[in-house]
């Protein structure tokens, strides 16, 4: 694709209709179609704060808390695991983000190439539920609990306020999401920087893991690496959603580097601070928000509670927006106006997420833990298929026109993708999962083994995809 050729010139390409440009106070029209060249705008540097801002929130801090309080790592062990896992998820995010300007479509539409039009419903559906409902509920709870602690208002009312704000941003769409993250970033960065300095100044970096916190050792280290990877890579299925409006001449390296660094910077700092906060004592798991802010002076504590709420809104604006985009990409037809389908689906996810979050208000710590530690289980296999396909096409490039047809041709089939992903998910969880509700065969026999489900799922899916795509019946027809 070049700047002089519109994919609308290729038969069957769905182009997003309507005028939108760089307007902020306007509802983004259309759904998951190609963004016309005359609607492209922006610079890659904005991706840094777009991806740093949504990670400057309490769910990020709590993952660091878990590393020490729940799994028994020391501060330095937790820091090493956090950096390793987050770096992996940030690199993959950068790689996927770099494709947006060239192809001009959402991430889940790009996924139709290796998964086929029908097979792509598997990752698109999972992503719409994980993002639009799962992540949405987790972050809504953290934001509403912070607002409740700050104002003393009833928890359900705080939840309703938080949900209304984040659903409103997502309803308007792409430009407002970017703008919110841009203006939230300096506020979040300054307040969290002050809080981080205070926590780190008080922390006992040489303290042993709290008594009764967990087994520690290599197994716990691998679990935290997986959880940190899952947290960072949890944004991967959204990557191209936020780069597809950039002009096609945008440097892929600049786009990928800005997006990846935003994820890495936002995640690592606050996770490390969360791990450090556990060394100060307090009920880190029973009352995670209160325990963290309890170590801060009252003014800083109140400001921190405020920015936790602001950060949760920023994170969930992205979750609902991309969750609704993934739903539209499944191809499911709803009796809604075509131009408003994505926006109205976003409101629908907000309503469902409100209900789910309401029932998690009183057990936030365990709900965080359960969700954060299993999110990588599907992303690993999905990434394995996507990156394996990208590698193959890099070695044997196909014309952009051919790829564009695959993205929008409903007859395009590639059953190797969904088969590899589904098989890898089942096998990796069966063998390697090490969670409270299910322990796989390997960690059951060797309790200190840890949890390498995400890595096993990634490798297995990539290998299966490379093999199955050569088998009749699984081979792509495009």
PDB file of C-alpha atoms in Angstrom, residues 117-262:
ATOM      1  CA  UNK A 117     -12.925 -14.597   8.211  1.00  0.00           C
ATOM      2  CA  UNK A 118     -14.927 -17.128  10.227  1.00  0.00           C
ATOM      3  CA  UNK A 119     -12.052 -18.489  12.291  1.00  0.00           C
ATOM      4  CA  UNK A 120     -11.185 -14.973  13.408  1.00  0.00           C
ATOM      5  CA  UNK A 121     -14.388 -15.001  15.458  1.00  0.00           C
ATOM      6  CA  UNK A 122     -12.471 -17.059  18.072  1.00  0.00           C
ATOM      7  CA  UNK A 123      -9.897 -14.406  19.089  1.00  0.00           C
ATOM      8  CA  UNK A 124     -12.273 -11.510  18.338  1.00  0.00           C
ATOM      9  CA  UNK A 125     -14.965 -12.881  20.651  1.00  0.00           C
ATOM     10  CA  UNK A 126     -12.512 -13.689  23.436  1.00  0.00           C
ATOM     11  CA  UNK A 127     -10.951 -10.233  23.136  1.00  0.00           C
ATOM     12  CA  UNK A 128     -14.284  -8.433  23.177  1.00  0.00           C
ATOM     13  CA  UNK A 129     -15.252 -10.261  26.379  1.00  0.00           C
ATOM     14  CA  UNK A 130     -11.811 -10.006  28.036  1.00  0.00           C
ATOM     15  CA  UNK A 131     -11.486  -6.312  27.244  1.00  0.00           C
ATOM     16  CA  UNK A 132     -15.033  -5.002  27.145  1.00  0.00           C
ATOM     17  CA  UNK A 133     -16.154  -6.940  30.227  1.00  0.00           C
ATOM     18  CA  UNK A 134     -13.191  -8.512  32.090  1.00  0.00           C
ATOM     19  CA  UNK A 135     -10.610  -5.734  32.099  1.00  0.00           C
ATOM     20  CA  UNK A 136     -13.414  -3.207  32.257  1.00  0.00           C
ATOM     21  CA  UNK A 137     -14.765  -4.723  35.486  1.00  0.00           C
ATOM     22  CA  UNK A 138     -11.321  -5.019  37.116  1.00  0.00           C
ATOM     23  CA  UNK A 139     -10.413  -1.394  36.452  1.00  0.00           C
ATOM     24  CA  UNK A 140     -13.886  -0.109  37.287  1.00  0.00           C
ATOM     25  CA  UNK A 141     -13.639  -1.711  40.714  1.00  0.00           C
ATOM     26  CA  UNK A 142     -10.217  -0.184  41.428  1.00  0.00           C
ATOM     27  CA  UNK A 143     -11.370   3.257  40.282  1.00  0.00           C
ATOM     28  CA  UNK A 144     -14.615   3.182  42.223  1.00  0.00           C
ATOM     29  CA  UNK A 145     -12.940   1.933  45.427  1.00  0.00           C
ATOM     30  CA  UNK A 146     -10.449   4.786  45.197  1.00  0.00           C
ATOM     31  CA  UNK A 147     -13.264   7.292  44.677  1.00  0.00           C
ATOM     32  CA  UNK A 148     -15.174   5.764  47.588  1.00  0.00           C
ATOM     33  CA  UNK A 149     -12.153   6.069  49.900  1.00  0.00           C
ATOM     34  CA  UNK A 150     -11.555   9.649  48.770  1.00  0.00           C
ATOM     35  CA  UNK A 151     -15.123  10.966  48.988  1.00  0.00           C
ATOM     36  CA  UNK A 152     -16.948   8.596  51.336  1.00  0.00           C
ATOM     37  CA  UNK A 153     -19.755   8.247  48.794  1.00  0.00           C
ATOM     38  CA  UNK A 154     -21.478   4.827  48.572  1.00  0.00           C
ATOM     39  CA  UNK A 155     -19.514   2.295  46.524  1.00  0.00           C
ATOM     40  CA  UNK A 156     -22.349   1.645  44.013  1.00  0.00           C
ATOM     41  CA  UNK A 157     -22.650   5.388  43.335  1.00  0.00           C
ATOM     42  CA  UNK A 158     -18.883   5.699  42.831  1.00  0.00           C
ATOM     43  CA  UNK A 159     -18.993   2.745  40.457  1.00  0.00           C
ATOM     44  CA  UNK A 160     -21.828   4.324  38.461  1.00  0.00           C
ATOM     45  CA  UNK A 161     -19.910   7.609  38.110  1.00  0.00           C
ATOM     46  CA  UNK A 162     -16.706   5.879  36.974  1.00  0.00           C
ATOM     47  CA  UNK A 163     -18.540   3.659  34.474  1.00  0.00           C
ATOM     48  CA  UNK A 164     -20.495   6.583  33.005  1.00  0.00           C
ATOM     49  CA  UNK A 165     -17.317   8.601  32.396  1.00  0.00           C
ATOM     50  CA  UNK A 166     -15.313   5.813  30.783  1.00  0.00           C
ATOM     51  CA  UNK A 167     -18.206   4.577  28.665  1.00  0.00           C
ATOM     52  CA  UNK A 168     -18.770   8.157  27.485  1.00  0.00           C
ATOM     53  CA  UNK A 169     -15.172   8.515  26.298  1.00  0.00           C
ATOM     54  CA  UNK A 170     -15.339   5.174  24.469  1.00  0.00           C
ATOM     55  CA  UNK A 171     -18.684   6.091  22.891  1.00  0.00           C
ATOM     56  CA  UNK A 172     -17.173   9.120  21.156  1.00  0.00           C
ATOM     57  CA  UNK A 173     -14.293   6.990  19.947  1.00  0.00           C
ATOM     58  CA  UNK A 174     -10.728   7.106  18.709  1.00  0.00           C
ATOM     59  CA  UNK A 175      -9.904  10.819  18.861  1.00  0.00           C
ATOM     60  CA  UNK A 176     -11.375  11.431  22.309  1.00  0.00           C
ATOM     61  CA  UNK A 177      -9.597   8.356  23.683  1.00  0.00           C
ATOM     62  CA  UNK A 178      -6.231   9.670  22.450  1.00  0.00           C
ATOM     63  CA  UNK A 179      -7.021  13.163  23.763  1.00  0.00           C
ATOM     64  CA  UNK A 180      -8.051  11.899  27.209  1.00  0.00           C
ATOM     65  CA  UNK A 181      -4.814   9.913  27.542  1.00  0.00           C
ATOM     66  CA  UNK A 182      -2.768  12.920  26.413  1.00  0.00           C
ATOM     67  CA  UNK A 183      -4.122  15.316  29.033  1.00  0.00           C
ATOM     68  CA  UNK A 184      -4.353  12.702  31.781  1.00  0.00           C
ATOM     69  CA  UNK A 185      -0.715  11.678  31.352  1.00  0.00           C
ATOM     70  CA  UNK A 186       1.046  14.679  33.013  1.00  0.00           C
ATOM     71  CA  UNK A 187      -1.387  14.638  35.949  1.00  0.00           C
ATOM     72  CA  UNK A 188      -0.985  10.906  36.465  1.00  0.00           C
ATOM     73  CA  UNK A 189       2.784  11.012  35.983  1.00  0.00           C
ATOM     74  CA  UNK A 190       3.401  13.816  38.484  1.00  0.00           C
ATOM     75  CA  UNK A 191       1.213  12.453  41.291  1.00  0.00           C
ATOM     76  CA  UNK A 192       2.369   8.859  40.887  1.00  0.00           C
ATOM     77  CA  UNK A 193       5.989  10.061  40.720  1.00  0.00           C
ATOM     78  CA  UNK A 194       5.631  11.802  44.088  1.00  0.00           C
ATOM     79  CA  UNK A 195       3.887   8.782  45.623  1.00  0.00           C
ATOM     80  CA  UNK A 196       6.527   6.448  44.167  1.00  0.00           C
ATOM     81  CA  UNK A 197       9.412   8.462  45.604  1.00  0.00           C
ATOM     82  CA  UNK A 198       7.805   8.379  49.065  1.00  0.00           C
ATOM     83  CA  UNK A 199       7.160   4.623  48.942  1.00  0.00           C
ATOM     84  CA  UNK A 200      10.630   3.813  47.615  1.00  0.00           C
ATOM     85  CA  UNK A 201      12.273   6.075  50.214  1.00  0.00           C
ATOM     86  CA  UNK A 202      10.547   4.163  53.017  1.00  0.00           C
ATOM     87  CA  UNK A 203      10.870   0.659  51.532  1.00  0.00           C
ATOM     88  CA  UNK A 204      13.102  -2.039  52.995  1.00  0.00           C
ATOM     89  CA  UNK A 205      14.619  -3.497  49.818  1.00  0.00           C
ATOM     90  CA  UNK A 206      16.424  -6.230  51.717  1.00  0.00           C
ATOM     91  CA  UNK A 207      13.370  -7.464  53.611  1.00  0.00           C
ATOM     92  CA  UNK A 208      12.420 -11.146  53.274  1.00  0.00           C
ATOM     93  CA  UNK A 209       9.060 -12.021  51.802  1.00  0.00           C
ATOM     94  CA  UNK A 210       6.197 -11.636  54.314  1.00  0.00           C
ATOM     95  CA  UNK A 211       5.453 -14.704  56.429  1.00  0.00           C
ATOM     96  CA  UNK A 212       2.819 -16.909  54.850  1.00  0.00           C
ATOM     97  CA  UNK A 213       2.904 -14.963  51.588  1.00  0.00           C
ATOM     98  CA  UNK A 214       3.686 -17.827  49.265  1.00  0.00           C
ATOM     99  CA  UNK A 215       6.241 -20.440  48.249  1.00  0.00           C
ATOM    100  CA  UNK A 216       8.728 -18.100  46.566  1.00  0.00           C
ATOM    101  CA  UNK A 217      11.508 -19.669  44.526  1.00  0.00           C
ATOM    102  CA  UNK A 218      11.739 -20.327  40.794  1.00  0.00           C
ATOM    103  CA  UNK A 219       8.113 -21.395  40.516  1.00  0.00           C
ATOM    104  CA  UNK A 220       6.802 -18.141  41.944  1.00  0.00           C
ATOM    105  CA  UNK A 221       9.261 -16.196  39.801  1.00  0.00           C
ATOM    106  CA  UNK A 222       7.879 -17.816  36.633  1.00  0.00           C
ATOM    107  CA  UNK A 223       4.317 -17.106  37.725  1.00  0.00           C
ATOM    108  CA  UNK A 224       5.122 -13.405  38.150  1.00  0.00           C
ATOM    109  CA  UNK A 225       6.923 -13.288  34.796  1.00  0.00           C
ATOM    110  CA  UNK A 226       3.792 -14.771  33.212  1.00  0.00           C
ATOM    111  CA  UNK A 227       1.483 -12.394  35.028  1.00  0.00           C
ATOM    112  CA  UNK A 228       3.593  -9.343  34.089  1.00  0.00           C
ATOM    113  CA  UNK A 229       3.730 -10.511  30.490  1.00  0.00           C
ATOM    114  CA  UNK A 230      -0.027 -11.054  30.493  1.00  0.00           C
ATOM    115  CA  UNK A 231      -0.621  -7.583  31.897  1.00  0.00           C
ATOM    116  CA  UNK A 232       1.513  -5.864  29.239  1.00  0.00           C
ATOM    117  CA  UNK A 233       0.455  -8.190  26.431  1.00  0.00           C
ATOM    118  CA  UNK A 234      -3.169  -7.747  27.454  1.00  0.00           C
ATOM    119  CA  UNK A 235      -3.025  -4.585  25.322  1.00  0.00           C
ATOM    120  CA  UNK A 236      -1.580  -6.442  22.286  1.00  0.00           C
ATOM    121  CA  UNK A 237      -4.936  -7.353  20.715  1.00  0.00           C
ATOM    122  CA  UNK A 238      -5.724  -3.606  20.637  1.00  0.00           C
ATOM    123  CA  UNK A 239      -2.413  -2.488  19.114  1.00  0.00           C
ATOM    124  CA  UNK A 240      -3.354  -1.457  15.555  1.00  0.00           C
ATOM    125  CA  UNK A 241      -6.656   0.072  16.744  1.00  0.00           C
ATOM    126  CA  UNK A 242      -4.669   3.133  17.864  1.00  0.00           C
ATOM    127  CA  UNK A 243      -2.202   3.371  14.962  1.00  0.00           C
ATOM    128  CA  UNK A 244      -4.557   2.810  12.038  1.00  0.00           C
ATOM    129  CA  UNK A 245      -5.365   6.537  11.766  1.00  0.00           C
ATOM    130  CA  UNK A 246      -1.699   7.503  11.349  1.00  0.00           C
ATOM    131  CA  UNK A 247      -0.647   8.449   7.779  1.00  0.00           C
ATOM    132  CA  UNK A 248       0.640   5.414   5.836  1.00  0.00           C
ATOM    133  CA  UNK A 249       4.028   7.091   5.409  1.00  0.00           C
ATOM    134  CA  UNK A 250       4.561   6.998   9.193  1.00  0.00           C
ATOM    135  CA  UNK A 251       7.753   5.204  10.205  1.00  0.00           C
ATOM    136  CA  UNK A 252       6.807   1.711  11.470  1.00  0.00           C
ATOM    137  CA  UNK A 253       9.814   1.803  13.780  1.00  0.00           C
ATOM    138  CA  UNK A 254       8.724   5.110  15.316  1.00  0.00           C
ATOM    139  CA  UNK A 255       5.163   3.884  15.816  1.00  0.00           C
ATOM    140  CA  UNK A 256       6.258   0.573  17.323  1.00  0.00           C
ATOM    141  CA  UNK A 257       8.911   2.125  19.566  1.00  0.00           C
ATOM    142  CA  UNK A 258       6.572   4.796  20.947  1.00  0.00           C
ATOM    143  CA  UNK A 259       3.812   2.285  21.685  1.00  0.00           C
ATOM    144  CA  UNK A 260       6.143  -0.314  23.213  1.00  0.00           C
ATOM    145  CA  UNK A 261       7.970   2.210  25.405  1.00  0.00           C
ATOM    146  CA  UNK A 262       4.650   3.595  26.636  1.00  0.00           C
TER     147      UNK A 262
END
